[in-house]
Amino acid sequence: MTLTIATSVDQAIALLASGARPIAGGTDLVVGARQGKAPLPDQLVAIDRIAELAELTSTDSETRIGAGVTHARLMTDGLIIERHTAIADAAALVGSPATRNVGTLGGNVMNGSPAMDTGAPLIVMGAEAELRSADGTRRVTMGDLWTGPGQISARDDELCTSLVIPAGGPGSGSAYVRLEYRRAMEIAVVGAAAAVTLSDGVLTSIRVALTAVAPVIIEIGDLDNLIGGAPDRALHGAVAAAARDQATPISDLRATDEYRRHTIGVMAARAVDAAARRAAGEQIPVPVNRSLGIGAAQ
Amino acid sequence: MNPSSPMSPSSPMSQQINLTVNGMTWPVAVETSRNLCSVLRTEIGLTGTKEGCDDCECGACMVLLDGQPINSCSYLAAQADGREITTVEGLADGDELHPLQRNILSAGGVQCGFCTPGMLMSAYALLDRNPEPSIEEIRIGLSGNLCRCTGYARILTAVHETAVELNGA
């Protein structure tokens, strides 16, 4: 087995083409190998020292987050907190400080877990993953990228280089809320992200996505009939009902399917509420989970 | 594996790397699958870093990589080639304990001691980044470190006392 420390994207994708697999923080790959889920690949290329992948840039219309940007940076970056608050909410809940220091957004996305925290925020913000290979560059939506638990549509010779996210306009707000039994080293029991836009107190857009209630992270469909309404309890109830209706949860050691189906409604409603309050200008600190008092009591 | 490939090291099973640990550079030959915790303990002989869960959950293996805490049980040593590692052995100044070490002892924050090196490294990194943390910020800073003896209260006290001591100096 070999590990090569790449210093450029071109070097990394050449190694991927010859059969190497990428490693950034190793918080999924190495832990999984040590738990016996899958052996370490025979050839590894470390991508955590490629400067291009650590870039976080923005224009008026979009934000580009390098695949190597860590959760620790996402949860504290001023632009992400201002523009893409749900991503900061999610990044702040990942693992522990040690996990967040080396775990990356690109690693989260390409690992394809239906329980990943950053996934639902990326969906509701309309993010696309940029994939690069020797054949060129293409962009895929999150919905097209994730095909099953731990399964993605990207080819083995493609490297995720960045996530590209539309900026969102005035009056927009977002939030990610997670049901957790403890406040650290936790995996979502269920989770929900919402992104809304308000104009004069009326909803002009709404997207909601759900974590850990389906084989992949899913977006709730058919919410457009809610546009034009107020961000009130009726809205929360409608979103909760739609979330429960469209979730297809399983039972496992963290929760039963029945408990997940109930709580996903609660989390989706809370996410919409927090997103709307942020859209209206209220400052709710990251992660919103703490102000909602979710997780074990102190 | 193709040993003639330019990316392969001289031995098909190991790679030659340099680890800078507590300011001293160690050239070591490691199998690529070896974790940093194991290399620190058995190749370099620094056994202060503990292997607890071996699953990235408990934080007993916490070391600093370029100043940031990481779980060394789940970090490949080969990936740390050329980087700066700080272990618990790097905290004391000769025979003089670091204030965190002194305070965790005097506060009664050590019972079996197995979590202590990891706790110290997380606390050290926290105070380095945030010299005046609130109790909540200390909790978050230590949230990747499990202790099954103390109930945490005395560890929090020790970190808080250290922050006050260092800021008052």
GROMACS .gro file of C-alpha atoms in nm:
model
  467
    1MET     CA    1   0.000   0.000   0.000
    2THR     CA    2   0.119   0.353  -0.079
    3LEU     CA    3   0.025   0.707   0.010
    4THR     CA    4   0.129   1.002  -0.204
    5ILE     CA    5   0.089   1.356  -0.076
    6ALA     CA    6  -0.038   1.555  -0.371
    7THR     CA    7   0.031   1.927  -0.405
    8SER     CA    8  -0.189   2.004  -0.706
    9VAL     CA    9  -0.527   1.901  -0.841
   10ASP     CA   10  -0.364   1.784  -1.166
   11GLN     CA   11  -0.131   1.554  -0.973
   12ALA     CA   12  -0.420   1.417  -0.769
   13ILE     CA   13  -0.643   1.343  -1.067
   14ALA     CA   14  -0.354   1.174  -1.251
   15LEU     CA   15  -0.314   0.943  -0.949
   16LEU     CA   16  -0.690   0.881  -0.933
   17ALA     CA   17  -0.678   0.779  -1.300
   18SER     CA   18  -0.413   0.521  -1.212
   19GLY     CA   19  -0.633   0.371  -0.939
   20ALA     CA   20  -0.555   0.570  -0.625
   21ARG     CA   21  -0.835   0.678  -0.387
   22PRO     CA   22  -0.837   1.024  -0.224
   23ILE     CA   23  -0.796   1.089   0.148
   24ALA     CA   24  -0.833   1.427   0.320
   25GLY     CA   25  -0.893   1.412   0.697
   26GLY     CA   26  -0.947   1.036   0.696
   27THR     CA   27  -1.230   1.068   0.950
   28ASP     CA   28  -1.454   0.839   0.741
   29LEU     CA   29  -1.198   0.637   0.542
   30VAL     CA   30  -0.952   0.546   0.819
   31VAL     CA   31  -1.215   0.506   1.090
   32GLY     CA   32  -1.418   0.284   0.857
   33ALA     CA   33  -1.116   0.070   0.780
   34ARG     CA   34  -1.033   0.033   1.148
   35GLN     CA   35  -1.394  -0.069   1.218
   36GLY     CA   36  -1.370  -0.330   0.943
   37LYS     CA   37  -1.625  -0.166   0.710
   38ALA     CA   38  -1.386  -0.162   0.415
   39PRO     CA   39  -1.010  -0.215   0.396
   40LEU     CA   40  -0.792   0.084   0.315
   41PRO     CA   41  -0.738   0.119  -0.060
   42ASP     CA   42  -0.406  -0.008  -0.195
   43GLN     CA   43  -0.310   0.333  -0.328
   44LEU     CA   44  -0.400   0.656  -0.150
   45VAL     CA   45  -0.349   1.014  -0.257
   46ALA     CA   46  -0.360   1.269   0.025
   47ILE     CA   47  -0.538   1.580  -0.101
   48ASP     CA   48  -0.531   1.786   0.219
   49ARG     CA   49  -0.225   1.990   0.116
   50ILE     CA   50  -0.360   2.106  -0.220
   51ALA     CA   51  -0.395   2.482  -0.175
   52GLU     CA   52  -0.664   2.515  -0.443
   53LEU     CA   53  -0.896   2.280  -0.254
   54ALA     CA   54  -0.875   2.497   0.060
   55GLU     CA   55  -0.997   2.811  -0.117
   56LEU     CA   56  -1.323   2.971  -0.014
   57THR     CA   57  -1.425   3.249  -0.252
   58SER     CA   58  -1.737   3.444  -0.333
   59THR     CA   59  -1.890   3.676  -0.588
   60ASP     CA   60  -2.221   3.862  -0.570
   61SER     CA   61  -2.393   3.565  -0.730
   62GLU     CA   62  -2.225   3.256  -0.586
   63THR     CA   63  -2.001   3.108  -0.319
   64ARG     CA   64  -1.736   2.852  -0.404
   65ILE     CA   65  -1.623   2.631  -0.118
   66GLY     CA   66  -1.315   2.423  -0.192
   67ALA     CA   67  -1.368   2.054  -0.124
   68GLY     CA   68  -1.083   2.064   0.127
   69VAL     CA   69  -1.235   2.335   0.347
   70THR     CA   70  -1.277   2.192   0.696
   71HIS     CA   71  -1.585   2.191   0.917
   72ALA     CA   72  -1.392   2.399   1.173
   73ARG     CA   73  -1.351   2.672   0.914
   74LEU     CA   74  -1.708   2.653   0.782
   75MET     CA   75  -1.859   2.700   1.129
   76THR     CA   76  -1.655   3.015   1.195
   77ASP     CA   77  -1.626   3.175   0.851
   78GLY     CA   78  -1.809   3.509   0.844
   79LEU     CA   79  -1.933   3.474   0.486
   80ILE     CA   80  -2.069   3.123   0.543
   81ILE     CA   81  -2.244   3.230   0.864
   82GLU     CA   82  -2.395   3.534   0.689
   83ARG     CA   83  -2.488   3.381   0.355
   84HIS     CA   84  -2.517   3.005   0.411
   85THR     CA   85  -2.602   2.983   0.780
   86ALA     CA   86  -2.740   2.629   0.762
   87ILE     CA   87  -2.401   2.502   0.645
   88ALA     CA   88  -2.238   2.663   0.950
   89ASP     CA   89  -2.511   2.514   1.174
   90ALA     CA   90  -2.434   2.170   1.033
   91ALA     CA   91  -2.054   2.198   1.035
   92ALA     CA   92  -2.063   2.301   1.403
   93LEU     CA   93  -2.244   1.976   1.493
   94VAL     CA   94  -2.003   1.739   1.319
   95GLY     CA   95  -1.811   1.508   1.555
   96SER     CA   96  -1.578   1.689   1.795
   97PRO     CA   97  -1.324   1.969   1.751
   98ALA     CA   98  -1.071   1.706   1.638
   99THR     CA   99  -1.310   1.574   1.372
  100ARG     CA  100  -1.392   1.923   1.253
  101ASN     CA  101  -1.025   2.024   1.230
  102VAL     CA  102  -0.949   1.765   0.962
  103GLY     CA  103  -1.291   1.659   0.827
  104THR     CA  104  -1.380   1.839   0.504
  105LEU     CA  105  -1.693   1.939   0.316
  106GLY     CA  106  -1.577   1.749   0.008
  107GLY     CA  107  -1.517   1.437   0.216
  108ASN     CA  108  -1.865   1.464   0.365
  109VAL     CA  109  -2.024   1.503   0.022
  110MET     CA  110  -1.829   1.224  -0.151
  111ASN     CA  111  -1.878   0.978   0.135
  112GLY     CA  112  -2.248   0.994   0.053
  113SER     CA  113  -2.390   0.910   0.395
  114PRO     CA  114  -2.765   0.973   0.426
  115ALA     CA  115  -2.689   1.095   0.781
  116MET     CA  116  -2.427   1.357   0.685
  117ASP     CA  117  -2.504   1.691   0.844
  118THR     CA  118  -2.387   1.921   0.564
  119GLY     CA  119  -2.591   1.743   0.295
  120ALA     CA  120  -2.938   1.882   0.365
  121PRO     CA  121  -2.810   2.243   0.382
  122LEU     CA  122  -2.634   2.198   0.046
  123ILE     CA  123  -2.955   2.069  -0.114
  124VAL     CA  124  -3.178   2.353   0.006
  125MET     CA  125  -2.926   2.610  -0.116
  126GLY     CA  126  -2.913   2.457  -0.461
  127ALA     CA  127  -2.545   2.363  -0.438
  128GLU     CA  128  -2.364   2.174  -0.712
  129ALA     CA  129  -2.050   1.964  -0.677
  130GLU     CA  130  -1.772   2.034  -0.924
  131LEU     CA  131  -1.602   1.713  -1.033
  132ARG     CA  132  -1.273   1.716  -1.218
  133SER     CA  133  -1.094   1.438  -1.403
  134ALA     CA  134  -0.845   1.405  -1.688
  135ASP     CA  135  -1.150   1.427  -1.918
  136GLY     CA  136  -1.252   1.769  -1.793
  137THR     CA  137  -1.482   1.932  -1.540
  138ARG     CA  138  -1.854   1.883  -1.481
  139ARG     CA  139  -2.106   1.992  -1.224
  140VAL     CA  140  -2.372   1.776  -1.067
  141THR     CA  141  -2.653   1.862  -0.831
  142MET     CA  142  -2.658   1.696  -0.492
  143GLY     CA  143  -2.969   1.504  -0.595
  144ASP     CA  144  -2.786   1.359  -0.894
  145LEU     CA  145  -2.469   1.288  -0.699
  146TRP     CA  146  -2.615   1.077  -0.417
  147THR     CA  147  -2.758   0.749  -0.541
  148GLY     CA  148  -2.779   0.537  -0.224
  149PRO     CA  149  -2.631   0.494   0.123
  150GLY     CA  150  -2.258   0.554   0.074
  151GLN     CA  151  -2.306   0.550  -0.303
  152ILE     CA  152  -2.242   0.835  -0.545
  153SER     CA  153  -2.270   0.880  -0.920
  154ALA     CA  154  -1.917   1.024  -0.955
  155ARG     CA  155  -1.662   0.803  -1.129
  156ASP     CA  156  -1.356   0.680  -0.940
  157ASP     CA  157  -1.130   0.902  -1.153
  158GLU     CA  158  -1.324   1.217  -1.063
  159LEU     CA  159  -1.212   1.445  -0.780
  160CYS     CA  160  -1.461   1.675  -0.611
  161THR     CA  161  -1.283   2.011  -0.622
  162SER     CA  162  -1.551   2.244  -0.486
  163LEU     CA  163  -1.912   2.303  -0.397
  164VAL     CA  164  -2.069   2.594  -0.582
  165ILE     CA  165  -2.366   2.759  -0.414
  166PRO     CA  166  -2.594   3.040  -0.539
  167ALA     CA  167  -2.560   3.343  -0.311
  168GLY     CA  168  -2.924   3.384  -0.216
  169GLY     CA  169  -3.081   3.726  -0.222
  170PRO     CA  170  -3.204   3.979   0.032
  171GLY     CA  171  -3.456   3.840   0.275
  172SER     CA  172  -3.313   3.490   0.261
  173GLY     CA  173  -3.237   3.279   0.567
  174SER     CA  174  -3.148   2.919   0.639
  175ALA     CA  175  -3.104   2.675   0.926
  176TYR     CA  176  -3.012   2.314   0.996
  177VAL     CA  177  -3.161   2.139   1.299
  178ARG     CA  178  -3.058   1.792   1.414
  179LEU     CA  179  -3.213   1.555   1.663
  180GLU     CA  180  -2.927   1.431   1.879
  181TYR     CA  181  -2.905   1.242   2.208
  182ARG     CA  182  -2.579   1.408   2.312
  183ARG     CA  183  -2.400   1.723   2.205
  184ALA     CA  184  -2.076   1.584   2.061
  185MET     CA  185  -1.950   1.280   1.873
  186GLU     CA  186  -2.306   1.227   1.755
  187ILE     CA  187  -2.462   1.119   1.429
  188ALA     CA  188  -2.800   1.257   1.325
  189VAL     CA  189  -3.098   1.060   1.452
  190VAL     CA  190  -3.282   1.275   1.200
  191GLY     CA  191  -3.213   1.626   1.073
  192ALA     CA  192  -3.367   1.893   0.857
  193ALA     CA  193  -3.246   2.199   0.668
  194ALA     CA  194  -3.460   2.484   0.544
  195ALA     CA  195  -3.390   2.783   0.322
  196VAL     CA  196  -3.658   3.047   0.285
  197THR     CA  197  -3.694   3.393   0.139
  198LEU     CA  198  -3.932   3.652   0.283
  199SER     CA  199  -4.057   3.969   0.122
  200ASP     CA  200  -4.267   4.202   0.339
  201GLY     CA  201  -4.331   3.915   0.576
  202VAL     CA  202  -4.458   3.684   0.302
  203LEU     CA  203  -4.288   3.366   0.191
  204THR     CA  204  -4.147   3.396  -0.161
  205SER     CA  205  -3.942   3.074  -0.166
  206ILE     CA  206  -3.901   2.767   0.052
  207ARG     CA  207  -3.688   2.454   0.026
  208VAL     CA  208  -3.660   2.184   0.293
  209ALA     CA  209  -3.438   1.873   0.292
  210LEU     CA  210  -3.428   1.581   0.532
  211THR     CA  211  -3.137   1.389   0.686
  212ALA     CA  212  -3.134   1.020   0.788
  213VAL     CA  213  -3.491   0.934   0.688
  214ALA     CA  214  -3.427   0.780   0.343
  215PRO     CA  215  -3.149   0.597   0.152
  216VAL     CA  216  -3.016   0.941   0.054
  217ILE     CA  217  -3.077   1.291   0.183
  218ILE     CA  218  -3.405   1.398   0.024
  219GLU     CA  219  -3.572   1.726  -0.057
  220ILE     CA  220  -3.940   1.762   0.032
  221GLY     CA  221  -4.135   1.808  -0.292
  222ASP     CA  222  -4.449   2.008  -0.362
  223LEU     CA  223  -4.395   2.294  -0.117
  224ASP     CA  224  -4.467   2.565  -0.374
  225ASN     CA  225  -4.831   2.586  -0.259
  226LEU     CA  226  -4.696   2.738   0.065
  227ILE     CA  227  -4.548   3.039  -0.117
  228GLY     CA  228  -4.741   3.357  -0.052
  229GLY     CA  229  -4.824   3.262   0.306
  230ALA     CA  230  -4.686   3.392   0.633
  231PRO     CA  231  -4.413   3.210   0.828
  232ASP     CA  232  -4.663   3.103   1.093
  233ARG     CA  233  -4.772   2.791   1.278
  234ALA     CA  234  -4.985   2.679   0.985
  235LEU     CA  235  -4.671   2.678   0.770
  236HIS     CA  236  -4.482   2.477   1.033
  237GLY     CA  237  -4.766   2.226   1.048
  238ALA     CA  238  -4.781   2.189   0.671
  239VAL     CA  239  -4.404   2.134   0.645
  240ALA     CA  240  -4.410   1.883   0.932
  241ALA     CA  241  -4.690   1.687   0.765
  242ALA     CA  242  -4.509   1.686   0.429
  243ALA     CA  243  -4.185   1.570   0.595
  244ARG     CA  244  -4.363   1.281   0.771
  245ASP     CA  245  -4.541   1.190   0.451
  246GLN     CA  246  -4.232   1.180   0.232
  247ALA     CA  247  -3.983   1.024   0.477
  248THR     CA  248  -3.911   0.652   0.442
  249PRO     CA  249  -3.708   0.590   0.759
  250ILE     CA  250  -3.561   0.263   0.884
  251SER     CA  251  -3.517   0.130   1.237
  252ASP     CA  252  -3.163   0.095   1.366
  253LEU     CA  253  -2.977   0.129   1.695
  254ARG     CA  254  -3.035   0.505   1.705
  255ALA     CA  255  -3.413   0.507   1.660
  256THR     CA  256  -3.717   0.319   1.534
  257ASP     CA  257  -3.873   0.408   1.202
  258GLU     CA  258  -4.184   0.528   1.386
  259TYR     CA  259  -3.985   0.763   1.612
  260ARG     CA  260  -3.791   0.897   1.312
  261ARG     CA  261  -4.112   0.962   1.117
  262HIS     CA  262  -4.255   1.161   1.408
  263THR     CA  263  -3.942   1.357   1.494
  264ILE     CA  264  -3.856   1.447   1.133
  265GLY     CA  265  -4.175   1.654   1.131
  266VAL     CA  266  -4.068   1.833   1.447
  267MET     CA  267  -3.718   1.902   1.313
  268ALA     CA  268  -3.845   2.020   0.972
  269ALA     CA  269  -4.086   2.264   1.138
  270ARG     CA  270  -3.812   2.395   1.368
  271ALA     CA  271  -3.574   2.438   1.073
  272VAL     CA  272  -3.834   2.638   0.879
  273ASP     CA  273  -3.908   2.851   1.185
  274ALA     CA  274  -3.539   2.928   1.248
  275ALA     CA  275  -3.474   2.997   0.878
  276ALA     CA  276  -3.768   3.237   0.862
  277ARG     CA  277  -3.660   3.418   1.178
  278ARG     CA  278  -3.312   3.459   1.032
  279ALA     CA  279  -3.463   3.576   0.703
  280ALA     CA  280  -3.652   3.840   0.903
  281GLY     CA  281  -3.324   3.963   1.049
  282GLU     CA  282  -3.314   3.786   1.385
  283GLN     CA  283  -2.963   3.685   1.492
  284ILE     CA  284  -2.971   3.323   1.605
  285PRO     CA  285  -2.619   3.201   1.689
  286VAL     CA  286  -2.463   2.901   1.513
  287PRO     CA  287  -2.545   2.620   1.571
  288VAL     CA  288  -2.918   2.679   1.608
  289ASN     CA  289  -2.942   2.345   1.793
  290ARG     CA  290  -2.801   2.511   2.105
  291SER     CA  291  -3.063   2.785   2.127
  292LEU     CA  292  -3.335   2.523   2.072
  293GLY     CA  293  -3.196   2.324   2.364
  294ILE     CA  294  -3.163   2.002   2.163
  295GLY     CA  295  -2.928   1.738   2.307
  296ALA     CA  296  -2.857   1.641   2.664
  297ALA     CA  297  -2.928   1.897   2.934
  298GLN     CA  298  -2.627   2.063   3.091
  299MET     CA  299   0.064  -0.267  -0.644
  300ASN     CA  300   0.334  -0.201  -0.900
  301PRO     CA  301   0.675  -0.164  -0.731
  302SER     CA  302   0.825  -0.003  -1.043
  303SER     CA  303   0.569   0.277  -1.040
  304PRO     CA  304   0.730   0.612  -0.957
  305MET     CA  305   0.482   0.666  -0.671
  306SER     CA  306   0.589   0.348  -0.493
  307PRO     CA  307   0.846   0.368  -0.215
  308SER     CA  308   1.157   0.150  -0.210
  309SER     CA  309   0.988  -0.110   0.009
  310PRO     CA  310   0.644  -0.215  -0.106
  311MET     CA  311   0.517  -0.216   0.253
  312SER     CA  312   0.670   0.094   0.407
  313GLN     CA  313   0.738   0.457   0.342
  314GLN     CA  314   1.018   0.676   0.475
  315ILE     CA  315   0.878   0.985   0.644
  316ASN     CA  316   0.992   1.264   0.874
  317LEU     CA  317   0.781   1.345   1.178
  318THR     CA  318   0.861   1.658   1.375
  319VAL     CA  319   0.749   1.577   1.729
  320ASN     CA  320   0.779   1.834   2.008
  321GLY     CA  321   1.036   2.021   1.798
  322MET     CA  322   1.258   1.723   1.715
  323THR     CA  323   1.256   1.562   1.370
  324TRP     CA  324   1.239   1.183   1.353
  325PRO     CA  325   1.303   0.998   1.029
  326VAL     CA  326   1.096   0.678   1.048
  327ALA     CA  327   0.998   0.402   0.808
  328VAL     CA  328   0.628   0.323   0.847
  329GLU     CA  329   0.379   0.095   0.681
  330THR     CA  330   0.128   0.317   0.506
  331SER     CA  331  -0.161   0.176   0.705
  332ARG     CA  332   0.001   0.257   1.043
  333ASN     CA  333  -0.175   0.519   1.248
  334LEU     CA  334   0.009   0.811   1.400
  335CYS     CA  335  -0.070   0.702   1.757
  336SER     CA  336   0.101   0.367   1.707
  337VAL     CA  337   0.408   0.524   1.543
  338LEU     CA  338   0.445   0.784   1.820
  339ARG     CA  339   0.427   0.514   2.087
  340THR     CA  340   0.631   0.231   1.935
  341GLU     CA  341   0.873   0.390   1.687
  342ILE     CA  342   0.946   0.715   1.872
  343GLY     CA  343   0.881   0.584   2.224
  344LEU     CA  344   0.647   0.861   2.335
  345THR     CA  345   0.391   0.658   2.527
  346GLY     CA  346   0.210   0.954   2.685
  347THR     CA  347  -0.037   0.945   2.393
  348LYS     CA  348  -0.290   0.670   2.470
  349GLU     CA  349  -0.489   0.438   2.250
  350GLY     CA  350  -0.839   0.420   2.398
  351CYS     CA  351  -1.132   0.328   2.175
  352ASP     CA  352  -0.923   0.313   1.851
  353ASP     CA  353  -1.240   0.442   1.689
  354CYS     CA  354  -1.213   0.824   1.691
  355GLU     CA  355  -1.463   0.851   1.979
  356CYS     CA  356  -1.277   0.890   2.310
  357GLY     CA  357  -0.995   1.137   2.248
  358ALA     CA  358  -0.730   0.956   2.457
  359CYS     CA  359  -0.503   0.966   2.149
  360MET     CA  360  -0.538   1.343   2.099
  361VAL     CA  361  -0.223   1.514   1.968
  362LEU     CA  362  -0.174   1.847   1.794
  363LEU     CA  363  -0.101   1.851   1.422
  364ASP     CA  364   0.030   2.194   1.326
  365GLY     CA  365  -0.133   2.319   1.647
  366GLN     CA  366  -0.478   2.165   1.592
  367PRO     CA  367  -0.609   1.869   1.794
  368ILE     CA  368  -0.660   1.548   1.597
  369ASN     CA  369  -0.737   1.187   1.690
  370SER     CA  370  -0.404   1.017   1.621
  371CYS     CA  371  -0.558   0.667   1.633
  372SER     CA  372  -0.735   0.739   1.309
  373TYR     CA  373  -0.478   0.952   1.132
  374LEU     CA  374  -0.229   0.782   0.903
  375ALA     CA  375   0.129   0.853   1.009
  376ALA     CA  376   0.234   0.879   0.644
  377GLN     CA  377  -0.007   1.168   0.601
  378ALA     CA  378   0.173   1.361   0.879
  379ASP     CA  379   0.503   1.353   0.690
  380GLY     CA  380   0.684   1.684   0.738
  381ARG     CA  381   0.428   1.830   0.976
  382GLU     CA  382   0.462   1.950   1.335
  383ILE     CA  383   0.321   1.721   1.601
  384THR     CA  384   0.287   1.810   1.967
  385THR     CA  385   0.227   1.536   2.224
  386VAL     CA  386   0.170   1.558   2.598
  387GLU     CA  387   0.545   1.513   2.648
  388GLY     CA  388   0.589   1.850   2.479
  389LEU     CA  389   0.390   2.048   2.735
  390ALA     CA  390   0.628   2.057   3.034
  391ASP     CA  391   0.933   2.283   3.036
  392GLY     CA  392   1.200   2.044   3.159
  393ASP     CA  393   1.095   1.939   3.508
  394GLU     CA  394   0.843   2.221   3.537
  395LEU     CA  395   0.491   2.115   3.455
  396HIS     CA  396   0.277   2.327   3.226
  397PRO     CA  397   0.015   2.517   3.431
  398LEU     CA  398  -0.256   2.297   3.280
  399GLN     CA  399  -0.077   1.987   3.412
  400ARG     CA  400  -0.020   2.143   3.753
  401ASN     CA  401  -0.381   2.261   3.781
  402ILE     CA  402  -0.540   1.936   3.665
  403LEU     CA  403  -0.343   1.761   3.941
  404SER     CA  404  -0.427   2.012   4.214
  405ALA     CA  405  -0.795   2.031   4.115
  406GLY     CA  406  -0.832   1.653   4.139
  407GLY     CA  407  -0.898   1.621   3.766
  408VAL     CA  408  -0.691   1.301   3.739
  409GLN     CA  409  -0.808   0.964   3.865
  410CYS     CA  410  -0.706   0.668   3.648
  411GLY     CA  411  -0.519   0.910   3.422
  412PHE     CA  412  -0.588   0.741   3.091
  413CYS     CA  413  -0.782   1.034   2.945
  414THR     CA  414  -0.549   1.297   3.091
  415PRO     CA  415  -0.297   1.334   2.805
  416GLY     CA  416  -0.577   1.378   2.552
  417MET     CA  417  -0.764   1.620   2.777
  418LEU     CA  418  -0.447   1.825   2.821
  419MET     CA  419  -0.387   1.847   2.447
  420SER     CA  420  -0.744   1.959   2.373
  421ALA     CA  421  -0.730   2.211   2.657
  422TYR     CA  422  -0.389   2.340   2.544
  423ALA     CA  423  -0.517   2.397   2.190
  424LEU     CA  424  -0.833   2.563   2.323
  425LEU     CA  425  -0.642   2.812   2.540
  426ASP     CA  426  -0.401   2.879   2.256
  427ARG     CA  427  -0.693   2.975   2.030
  428ASN     CA  428  -0.917   3.130   2.296
  429PRO     CA  429  -0.729   3.252   2.607
  430GLU     CA  430  -1.049   3.346   2.794
  431PRO     CA  431  -1.299   3.070   2.727
  432SER     CA  432  -1.636   3.055   2.902
  433ILE     CA  433  -1.724   2.730   3.080
  434GLU     CA  434  -1.946   2.645   2.782
  435GLU     CA  435  -1.655   2.705   2.545
  436ILE     CA  436  -1.436   2.479   2.761
  437ARG     CA  437  -1.705   2.211   2.743
  438ILE     CA  438  -1.711   2.237   2.364
  439GLY     CA  439  -1.331   2.239   2.345
  440LEU     CA  440  -1.314   1.917   2.547
  441SER     CA  441  -1.621   1.758   2.387
  442GLY     CA  442  -1.414   1.501   2.198
  443ASN     CA  443  -1.250   1.371   2.518
  444LEU     CA  444  -1.425   1.112   2.731
  445CYS     CA  445  -1.348   1.060   3.100
  446ARG     CA  446  -1.512   0.774   3.290
  447CYS     CA  447  -1.371   0.863   3.635
  448THR     CA  448  -1.393   1.227   3.729
  449GLY     CA  449  -1.734   1.342   3.611
  450TYR     CA  450  -1.554   1.625   3.427
  451ALA     CA  451  -1.627   1.903   3.680
  452ARG     CA  452  -1.273   1.915   3.818
  453ILE     CA  453  -1.123   1.903   3.471
  454LEU     CA  454  -1.334   2.205   3.371
  455THR     CA  455  -1.221   2.380   3.689
  456ALA     CA  456  -0.856   2.311   3.609
  457VAL     CA  457  -0.884   2.452   3.258
  458HIS     CA  458  -1.072   2.757   3.383
  459GLU     CA  459  -0.814   2.816   3.659
  460THR     CA  460  -0.534   2.787   3.406
  461ALA     CA  461  -0.695   3.046   3.180
  462VAL     CA  462  -0.727   3.285   3.474
  463GLU     CA  463  -0.369   3.216   3.583
  464LEU     CA  464  -0.221   3.266   3.236
  465ASN     CA  465  -0.420   3.582   3.175
  466GLY     CA  466  -0.327   3.727   3.515
  467ALA     CA  467   0.044   3.663   3.467
   0.00000   0.00000   0.00000
